[in-house]
PDB file of C-alpha atoms in Angstrom:
ATOM      1  CA  GLY A  13      -2.897  -2.661  -7.122  1.00  0.00           C
ATOM      2  CA  ALA A  14       0.386  -4.033  -5.907  1.00  0.00           C
ATOM      3  CA  GLY A  15      -1.175  -6.262  -3.302  1.00  0.00           C
ATOM      4  CA  VAL A  16      -4.086  -6.756  -0.948  1.00  0.00           C
ATOM      5  CA  SER A  17      -4.577  -3.746   1.292  1.00  0.00           C
ATOM      6  CA  GLN A  18      -6.584  -3.469   4.491  1.00  0.00           C
ATOM      7  CA  SER A  19      -7.682  -0.580   6.617  1.00  0.00           C
ATOM      8  CA  PRO A  20      -7.393   0.459   9.301  1.00  0.00           C
ATOM      9  CA  SER A  21      -4.185  -1.258  10.304  1.00  0.00           C
ATOM     10  CA  ASN A  22      -5.141  -0.914  13.964  1.00  0.00           C
ATOM     11  CA  LYS A  23      -8.510  -0.333  15.585  1.00  0.00           C
ATOM     12  CA  VAL A  24      -9.204   0.096  19.282  1.00  0.00           C
ATOM     13  CA  THR A  25     -12.842   0.191  20.282  1.00  0.00           C
ATOM     14  CA  GLU A  26     -15.000  -0.074  23.346  1.00  0.00           C
ATOM     15  CA  LYS A  27     -17.103  -3.096  24.083  1.00  0.00           C
ATOM     16  CA  GLY A  28     -20.535  -2.763  22.525  1.00  0.00           C
ATOM     17  CA  LYS A  29     -19.497  -0.512  19.640  1.00  0.00           C
ATOM     18  CA  ASP A  30     -19.748  -1.490  15.975  1.00  0.00           C
ATOM     19  CA  VAL A  31     -16.640  -1.641  13.770  1.00  0.00           C
ATOM     20  CA  GLU A  32     -16.054  -1.865  10.027  1.00  0.00           C
ATOM     21  CA  LEU A  33     -12.939  -3.377   8.524  1.00  0.00           C
ATOM     22  CA  ARG A  34     -12.084  -2.837   4.886  1.00  0.00           C
ATOM     23  CA  CYS A  35     -10.265  -5.000   2.358  1.00  0.00           C
ATOM     24  CA  ASP A  36      -9.090  -3.986  -1.122  1.00  0.00           C
ATOM     25  CA  PRO A  37      -8.157  -7.121  -3.081  1.00  0.00           C
ATOM     26  CA  ILE A  38      -5.687  -7.328  -5.901  1.00  0.00           C
ATOM     27  CA  SER A  39      -7.216  -5.869  -9.043  1.00  0.00           C
ATOM     28  CA  GLY A  40      -8.881  -8.556 -11.131  1.00  0.00           C
ATOM     29  CA  HIS A  41      -9.099 -11.109  -8.332  1.00  0.00           C
ATOM     30  CA  THR A  42     -12.620 -12.496  -8.190  1.00  0.00           C
ATOM     31  CA  ALA A  43     -12.339 -14.519  -4.990  1.00  0.00           C
ATOM     32  CA  LEU A  44     -11.961 -12.890  -1.578  1.00  0.00           C
ATOM     33  CA  TYR A  45     -11.559 -14.503   1.829  1.00  0.00           C
ATOM     34  CA  TRP A  46     -11.687 -13.219   5.402  1.00  0.00           C
ATOM     35  CA  TYR A  47      -9.783 -14.956   8.187  1.00  0.00           C
ATOM     36  CA  ARG A  48      -9.252 -14.207  11.860  1.00  0.00           C
ATOM     37  CA  GLN A  49      -5.987 -14.732  13.713  1.00  0.00           C
ATOM     38  CA  SER A  50      -6.284 -14.825  17.482  1.00  0.00           C
ATOM     39  CA  LEU A  51      -4.169 -16.064  20.347  1.00  0.00           C
ATOM     40  CA  GLY A  52      -4.875 -19.677  21.107  1.00  0.00           C
ATOM     41  CA  GLN A  53      -7.097 -20.155  18.072  1.00  0.00           C
ATOM     42  CA  GLY A  54      -4.639 -19.705  15.258  1.00  0.00           C
ATOM     43  CA  LEU A  55      -6.019 -18.698  11.868  1.00  0.00           C
ATOM     44  CA  GLU A  56      -9.724 -19.300  11.328  1.00  0.00           C
ATOM     45  CA  PHE A  57     -11.737 -18.938   8.142  1.00  0.00           C
ATOM     46  CA  LEU A  58     -14.689 -16.544   8.390  1.00  0.00           C
ATOM     47  CA  ILE A  59     -16.284 -16.009   4.968  1.00  0.00           C
ATOM     48  CA  TYR A  60     -15.563 -16.322   1.280  1.00  0.00           C
ATOM     49  CA  PHE A  61     -16.812 -14.249  -1.672  1.00  0.00           C
ATOM     50  CA  GLN A  62     -16.960 -15.156  -5.330  1.00  0.00           C
ATOM     51  CA  GLY A  63     -17.699 -11.872  -7.036  1.00  0.00           C
ATOM     52  CA  ASN A  64     -20.281 -10.130  -4.869  1.00  0.00           C
ATOM     53  CA  SER A  65     -21.909 -13.257  -3.514  1.00  0.00           C
ATOM     54  CA  ALA A  66     -20.866 -15.217  -0.449  1.00  0.00           C
ATOM     55  CA  PRO A  67     -21.308 -18.946  -1.076  1.00  0.00           C
ATOM     56  CA  ASP A  68     -19.648 -19.868   2.196  1.00  0.00           C
ATOM     57  CA  LYS A  69     -20.333 -18.004   5.426  1.00  0.00           C
ATOM     58  CA  SER A  70     -19.757 -21.015   7.589  1.00  0.00           C
ATOM     59  CA  GLY A  71     -16.925 -19.516   9.592  1.00  0.00           C
ATOM     60  CA  LEU A  72     -18.725 -16.437  10.885  1.00  0.00           C
ATOM     61  CA  PRO A  73     -18.749 -16.932  14.667  1.00  0.00           C
ATOM     62  CA  SER A  74     -22.075 -15.238  15.373  1.00  0.00           C
ATOM     63  CA  ASP A  75     -24.807 -13.114  13.837  1.00  0.00           C
ATOM     64  CA  ARG A  76     -22.937 -10.034  15.053  1.00  0.00           C
ATOM     65  CA  PHE A  77     -20.545 -10.624  12.156  1.00  0.00           C
ATOM     66  CA  SER A  78     -21.477  -9.756   8.585  1.00  0.00           C
ATOM     67  CA  ALA A  79     -19.637  -8.940   5.403  1.00  0.00           C
ATOM     68  CA  GLU A  80     -20.411  -7.553   2.010  1.00  0.00           C
ATOM     69  CA  ARG A  81     -18.594  -7.011  -1.222  1.00  0.00           C
ATOM     70  CA  THR A  82     -19.554  -4.461  -3.824  1.00  0.00           C
ATOM     71  CA  GLY A  83     -18.538  -4.148  -7.445  1.00  0.00           C
ATOM     72  CA  GLY A  84     -16.630  -7.386  -7.186  1.00  0.00           C
ATOM     73  CA  SER A  85     -13.849  -5.514  -5.463  1.00  0.00           C
ATOM     74  CA  VAL A  86     -13.799  -3.914  -2.009  1.00  0.00           C
ATOM     75  CA  SER A  87     -15.150  -5.903   0.913  1.00  0.00           C
ATOM     76  CA  THR A  88     -16.250  -4.713   4.330  1.00  0.00           C
ATOM     77  CA  LEU A  89     -16.411  -6.906   7.424  1.00  0.00           C
ATOM     78  CA  THR A  90     -18.725  -5.494  10.073  1.00  0.00           C
ATOM     79  CA  ILE A  91     -18.798  -6.554  13.700  1.00  0.00           C
ATOM     80  CA  GLN A  92     -21.750  -5.266  15.686  1.00  0.00           C
ATOM     81  CA  ARG A  93     -21.812  -4.863  19.454  1.00  0.00           C
ATOM     82  CA  THR A  94     -18.176  -5.887  19.760  1.00  0.00           C
ATOM     83  CA  GLN A  95     -17.080  -8.136  22.601  1.00  0.00           C
ATOM     84  CA  GLN A  96     -13.634  -8.587  24.105  1.00  0.00           C
ATOM     85  CA  GLU A  97     -13.343 -12.035  22.544  1.00  0.00           C
ATOM     86  CA  ASP A  98     -13.540 -10.363  19.117  1.00  0.00           C
ATOM     87  CA  SER A  99     -10.038  -8.965  19.676  1.00  0.00           C
ATOM     88  CA  ALA A 100      -7.845 -10.451  16.980  1.00  0.00           C
ATOM     89  CA  VAL A 101      -6.071  -9.717  13.737  1.00  0.00           C
ATOM     90  CA  TYR A 102      -8.487  -9.870  10.821  1.00  0.00           C
ATOM     91  CA  LEU A 103      -6.848 -10.961   7.588  1.00  0.00           C
ATOM     92  CA  CYS A 104      -8.149 -10.659   4.070  1.00  0.00           C
ATOM     93  CA  ALA A 105      -6.916 -12.680   1.109  1.00  0.00           C
ATOM     94  CA  SER A 106      -7.753 -12.700  -2.567  1.00  0.00           C
ATOM     95  CA  SER A 107      -7.167 -15.081  -5.424  1.00  0.00           C
ATOM     96  CA  LEU A 108      -7.615 -14.841  -9.164  1.00  0.00           C
ATOM     97  CA  ARG A 109     -10.434 -17.365  -9.149  1.00  0.00           C
ATOM     98  CA  ALA A 110     -12.190 -19.596  -6.695  1.00  0.00           C
ATOM     99  CA  SER A 111     -12.083 -22.645  -8.887  1.00  0.00           C
ATOM    100  CA  GLY A 112     -10.562 -25.874  -7.765  1.00  0.00           C
ATOM    101  CA  ASN A 113      -7.517 -25.018  -9.841  1.00  0.00           C
ATOM    102  CA  ARG A 114      -4.570 -26.278  -7.874  1.00  0.00           C
ATOM    103  CA  ASN A 115      -2.514 -23.225  -8.752  1.00  0.00           C
ATOM    104  CA  ASN A 116      -4.946 -20.647  -7.415  1.00  0.00           C
ATOM    105  CA  GLU A 117      -2.823 -18.994  -4.761  1.00  0.00           C
ATOM    106  CA  GLN A 118      -4.353 -16.809  -2.070  1.00  0.00           C
ATOM    107  CA  PHE A 119      -2.533 -13.513  -1.439  1.00  0.00           C
ATOM    108  CA  PHE A 120      -2.904 -12.019   2.014  1.00  0.00           C
ATOM    109  CA  GLY A 121      -3.175  -8.448   3.209  1.00  0.00           C
ATOM    110  CA  PRO A 122      -1.293  -7.114   6.252  1.00  0.00           C
ATOM    111  CA  GLY A 123      -4.356  -7.436   8.480  1.00  0.00           C
ATOM    112  CA  THR A 124      -6.308  -5.192  10.824  1.00  0.00           C
ATOM    113  CA  ARG A 125      -5.496  -5.564  14.515  1.00  0.00           C
ATOM    114  CA  LEU A 126      -8.736  -5.110  16.453  1.00  0.00           C
ATOM    115  CA  THR A 127      -8.635  -4.508  20.194  1.00  0.00           C
ATOM    116  CA  VAL A 128     -11.902  -4.404  22.117  1.00  0.00           C
ATOM    117  CA  LEU A 129     -11.558  -2.822  25.547  1.00  0.00           C
TER     118      LEU A 129
ATOM    119  CA  GLY B  28     -13.637 -32.236   9.269  1.00  0.00           C
ATOM    120  CA  ASP B  29     -10.304 -31.380   7.763  1.00  0.00           C
ATOM    121  CA  SER B  30      -7.585 -30.253  10.152  1.00  0.00           C
ATOM    122  CA  VAL B  31      -3.884 -29.480  10.418  1.00  0.00           C
ATOM    123  CA  THR B  32      -1.631 -30.162  13.386  1.00  0.00           C
ATOM    124  CA  GLN B  33       1.822 -28.669  13.622  1.00  0.00           C
ATOM    125  CA  MET B  34       4.441 -28.763  16.326  1.00  0.00           C
ATOM    126  CA  GLU B  35       4.123 -26.167  19.008  1.00  0.00           C
ATOM    127  CA  GLY B  36       6.832 -23.608  19.405  1.00  0.00           C
ATOM    128  CA  PRO B  37       8.716 -21.625  20.034  1.00  0.00           C
ATOM    129  CA  VAL B  38      11.643 -23.193  18.253  1.00  0.00           C
ATOM    130  CA  THR B  39      14.960 -21.557  19.110  1.00  0.00           C
ATOM    131  CA  LEU B  40      18.011 -22.325  16.983  1.00  0.00           C
ATOM    132  CA  SER B  41      21.481 -20.994  16.360  1.00  0.00           C
ATOM    133  CA  GLU B  42      22.414 -19.757  12.925  1.00  0.00           C
ATOM    134  CA  GLU B  43      23.302 -22.555  10.479  1.00  0.00           C
ATOM    135  CA  ALA B  44      21.411 -25.185  12.492  1.00  0.00           C
ATOM    136  CA  PHE B  45      19.073 -27.679  10.814  1.00  0.00           C
ATOM    137  CA  LEU B  46      15.376 -26.953  11.050  1.00  0.00           C
ATOM    138  CA  THR B  47      12.407 -29.302  11.050  1.00  0.00           C
ATOM    139  CA  ILE B  48       8.859 -28.189  11.790  1.00  0.00           C
ATOM    140  CA  ASN B  49       6.447 -31.093  11.811  1.00  0.00           C
ATOM    141  CA  CYS B  50       3.028 -30.889  10.216  1.00  0.00           C
ATOM    142  CA  THR B  51       0.389 -33.582   9.850  1.00  0.00           C
ATOM    143  CA  TYR B  52      -3.075 -33.307   8.409  1.00  0.00           C
ATOM    144  CA  THR B  53      -6.470 -34.964   8.318  1.00  0.00           C
ATOM    145  CA  ALA B  54      -8.483 -34.576   5.151  1.00  0.00           C
ATOM    146  CA  THR B  55     -10.796 -36.373   2.795  1.00  0.00           C
ATOM    147  CA  GLY B  56      -9.619 -36.734  -0.731  1.00  0.00           C
ATOM    148  CA  TYR B  57      -6.419 -35.169  -1.932  1.00  0.00           C
ATOM    149  CA  PRO B  58      -5.896 -31.658  -0.607  1.00  0.00           C
ATOM    150  CA  SER B  59      -3.210 -29.205  -1.610  1.00  0.00           C
ATOM    151  CA  LEU B  60      -0.684 -28.470   1.146  1.00  0.00           C
ATOM    152  CA  PHE B  61       1.048 -25.200   1.930  1.00  0.00           C
ATOM    153  CA  TRP B  62       3.552 -23.543   4.204  1.00  0.00           C
ATOM    154  CA  TYR B  63       3.007 -19.859   4.884  1.00  0.00           C
ATOM    155  CA  VAL B  64       5.425 -17.556   6.684  1.00  0.00           C
ATOM    156  CA  GLN B  65       4.708 -14.399   8.644  1.00  0.00           C
ATOM    157  CA  TYR B  66       7.742 -12.210   9.264  1.00  0.00           C
ATOM    158  CA  PRO B  67       7.549  -9.704  12.117  1.00  0.00           C
ATOM    159  CA  GLY B  68       5.264  -6.837  11.209  1.00  0.00           C
ATOM    160  CA  GLU B  69       4.378  -8.298   7.819  1.00  0.00           C
ATOM    161  CA  GLY B  70       1.491 -10.194   6.287  1.00  0.00           C
ATOM    162  CA  LEU B  71       1.277 -13.883   5.516  1.00  0.00           C
ATOM    163  CA  GLN B  72       3.307 -14.995   2.534  1.00  0.00           C
ATOM    164  CA  LEU B  73       3.214 -18.282   0.714  1.00  0.00           C
ATOM    165  CA  LEU B  74       6.529 -20.042   1.273  1.00  0.00           C
ATOM    166  CA  LEU B  75       5.963 -23.243  -0.676  1.00  0.00           C
ATOM    167  CA  LYS B  76       3.262 -25.669  -1.711  1.00  0.00           C
ATOM    168  CA  ALA B  77       2.619 -29.152  -3.005  1.00  0.00           C
ATOM    169  CA  THR B  78      -0.511 -30.254  -4.792  1.00  0.00           C
ATOM    170  CA  LYS B  79      -0.209 -34.031  -4.973  1.00  0.00           C
ATOM    171  CA  ALA B  80       1.387 -36.961  -3.219  1.00  0.00           C
ATOM    172  CA  ASP B  81       5.195 -37.156  -3.371  1.00  0.00           C
ATOM    173  CA  ASP B  82       5.457 -33.578  -4.664  1.00  0.00           C
ATOM    174  CA  LYS B  83       8.231 -31.575  -3.062  1.00  0.00           C
ATOM    175  CA  GLY B  84       7.745 -27.857  -2.580  1.00  0.00           C
ATOM    176  CA  SER B  85      10.833 -25.712  -2.182  1.00  0.00           C
ATOM    177  CA  ASN B  86      11.695 -22.050  -1.814  1.00  0.00           C
ATOM    178  CA  LYS B  87      14.452 -19.990  -0.157  1.00  0.00           C
ATOM    179  CA  GLY B  88      16.233 -23.158   0.958  1.00  0.00           C
ATOM    180  CA  PHE B  89      13.117 -24.575   2.623  1.00  0.00           C
ATOM    181  CA  GLU B  90      11.636 -27.876   1.496  1.00  0.00           C
ATOM    182  CA  ALA B  91       8.588 -29.979   2.306  1.00  0.00           C
ATOM    183  CA  THR B  92       7.411 -33.248   0.772  1.00  0.00           C
ATOM    184  CA  TYR B  93       3.751 -34.270   0.518  1.00  0.00           C
ATOM    185  CA  ARG B  94       3.617 -37.705   2.175  1.00  0.00           C
ATOM    186  CA  LYS B  95       0.196 -39.252   1.732  1.00  0.00           C
ATOM    187  CA  GLU B  96       1.097 -42.469   3.543  1.00  0.00           C
ATOM    188  CA  THR B  97       1.964 -40.567   6.721  1.00  0.00           C
ATOM    189  CA  THR B  98      -0.351 -37.585   6.028  1.00  0.00           C
ATOM    190  CA  SER B  99       2.559 -35.259   6.670  1.00  0.00           C
ATOM    191  CA  PHE B 100       4.168 -32.175   5.162  1.00  0.00           C
ATOM    192  CA  HIS B 101       7.160 -31.430   7.376  1.00  0.00           C
ATOM    193  CA  LEU B 102       9.129 -28.250   6.718  1.00  0.00           C
ATOM    194  CA  GLU B 103      12.922 -28.500   6.616  1.00  0.00           C
ATOM    195  CA  LYS B 104      15.885 -26.244   6.030  1.00  0.00           C
ATOM    196  CA  GLY B 105      19.490 -27.341   6.175  1.00  0.00           C
ATOM    197  CA  SER B 106      21.003 -24.133   7.537  1.00  0.00           C
ATOM    198  CA  VAL B 107      18.820 -21.441   9.057  1.00  0.00           C
ATOM    199  CA  GLN B 108      19.652 -17.748   9.129  1.00  0.00           C
ATOM    200  CA  VAL B 109      18.668 -14.992  11.526  1.00  0.00           C
ATOM    201  CA  SER B 110      16.438 -13.610   8.784  1.00  0.00           C
ATOM    202  CA  ASP B 111      14.367 -16.820   8.894  1.00  0.00           C
ATOM    203  CA  SER B 112      12.984 -15.813  12.296  1.00  0.00           C
ATOM    204  CA  ALA B 113       9.231 -15.741  11.769  1.00  0.00           C
ATOM    205  CA  VAL B 114       6.010 -17.634  12.417  1.00  0.00           C
ATOM    206  CA  TYR B 115       5.417 -20.588  10.108  1.00  0.00           C
ATOM    207  CA  PHE B 116       1.957 -21.935   9.325  1.00  0.00           C
ATOM    208  CA  CYS B 117       1.120 -25.243   7.726  1.00  0.00           C
ATOM    209  CA  ALA B 118      -2.151 -25.223   5.809  1.00  0.00           C
ATOM    210  CA  LEU B 119      -4.301 -27.352   3.546  1.00  0.00           C
ATOM    211  CA  ARG B 120      -7.017 -26.650   1.046  1.00  0.00           C
ATOM    212  CA  SER B 121      -9.486 -29.026  -0.429  1.00  0.00           C
ATOM    213  CA  ASN B 122      -9.534 -28.909  -4.203  1.00  0.00           C
ATOM    214  CA  GLN B 123     -13.241 -28.209  -4.289  1.00  0.00           C
ATOM    215  CA  ALA B 124     -14.129 -24.819  -5.702  1.00  0.00           C
ATOM    216  CA  GLY B 125     -13.882 -21.868  -3.380  1.00  0.00           C
ATOM    217  CA  THR B 126     -12.703 -23.670  -0.305  1.00  0.00           C
ATOM    218  CA  ALA B 127     -10.721 -21.736   2.231  1.00  0.00           C
ATOM    219  CA  LEU B 128      -7.369 -22.579   3.717  1.00  0.00           C
ATOM    220  CA  ILE B 129      -7.302 -24.552   6.961  1.00  0.00           C
ATOM    221  CA  PHE B 130      -4.316 -23.574   9.052  1.00  0.00           C
ATOM    222  CA  GLY B 131      -2.302 -25.084  11.851  1.00  0.00           C
ATOM    223  CA  LYS B 132      -1.749 -22.923  14.910  1.00  0.00           C
ATOM    224  CA  GLY B 133       1.659 -21.710  13.783  1.00  0.00           C
ATOM    225  CA  THR B 134       5.199 -22.298  14.993  1.00  0.00           C
ATOM    226  CA  THR B 135       7.408 -19.429  16.035  1.00  0.00           C
ATOM    227  CA  LEU B 136      11.031 -19.791  14.943  1.00  0.00           C
ATOM    228  CA  SER B 137      13.736 -17.661  16.542  1.00  0.00           C
ATOM    229  CA  VAL B 138      17.258 -17.860  15.128  1.00  0.00           C
ATOM    230  CA  SER B 139      20.164 -16.273  16.960  1.00  0.00           C
ATOM    231  CA  SER B 140      23.603 -15.416  15.608  1.00  0.00           C
TER     232      SER B 140
END
């Protein structure tokens, strides 16, 4: 595809509901990253995928957050029992590889704005 | 752990003014350094990068030099335009495999004509 796409672009939900956020990386990119952008916290890393496996989940804020990636492509970030503090913009990025190659740029999607009422 | 500190905004300038946004970092080893820009209503875009000490990244009239001795990567532009109004993020990435970007909190730049 032309770039990283994310859906939905906006999501409003009630506290306690579950939400699923989707990321379609650039075709052929093997590495995929999720970040969260919230007021006062800036941009925070959540989880990283290499292929379908997630070697680094260190940024997930709680066990209510999970993510999966299937077929080495689409990824879904799930937040269970949403809380108001989960309100943020969730950004996805992909890169060709996850190697230490210095030229491995991460390309970002437009984000999903999540509002928990 | 690794971290990035950048000057707090907002920064308000008139068109053609000189811009500096300060960024300093803390990291082990030799990270790569980046500036990302987020224009209103758009996603994050890589503006420029530098991968080793004394490298200068440049793009669209913006420049930043990787200064290991001062652990800094300040963003500069000699003459800003209204279209440069955006949020600017300084970031670093360790050169270990698969590491994520670590971002500063962002600086909002507003340029008026």
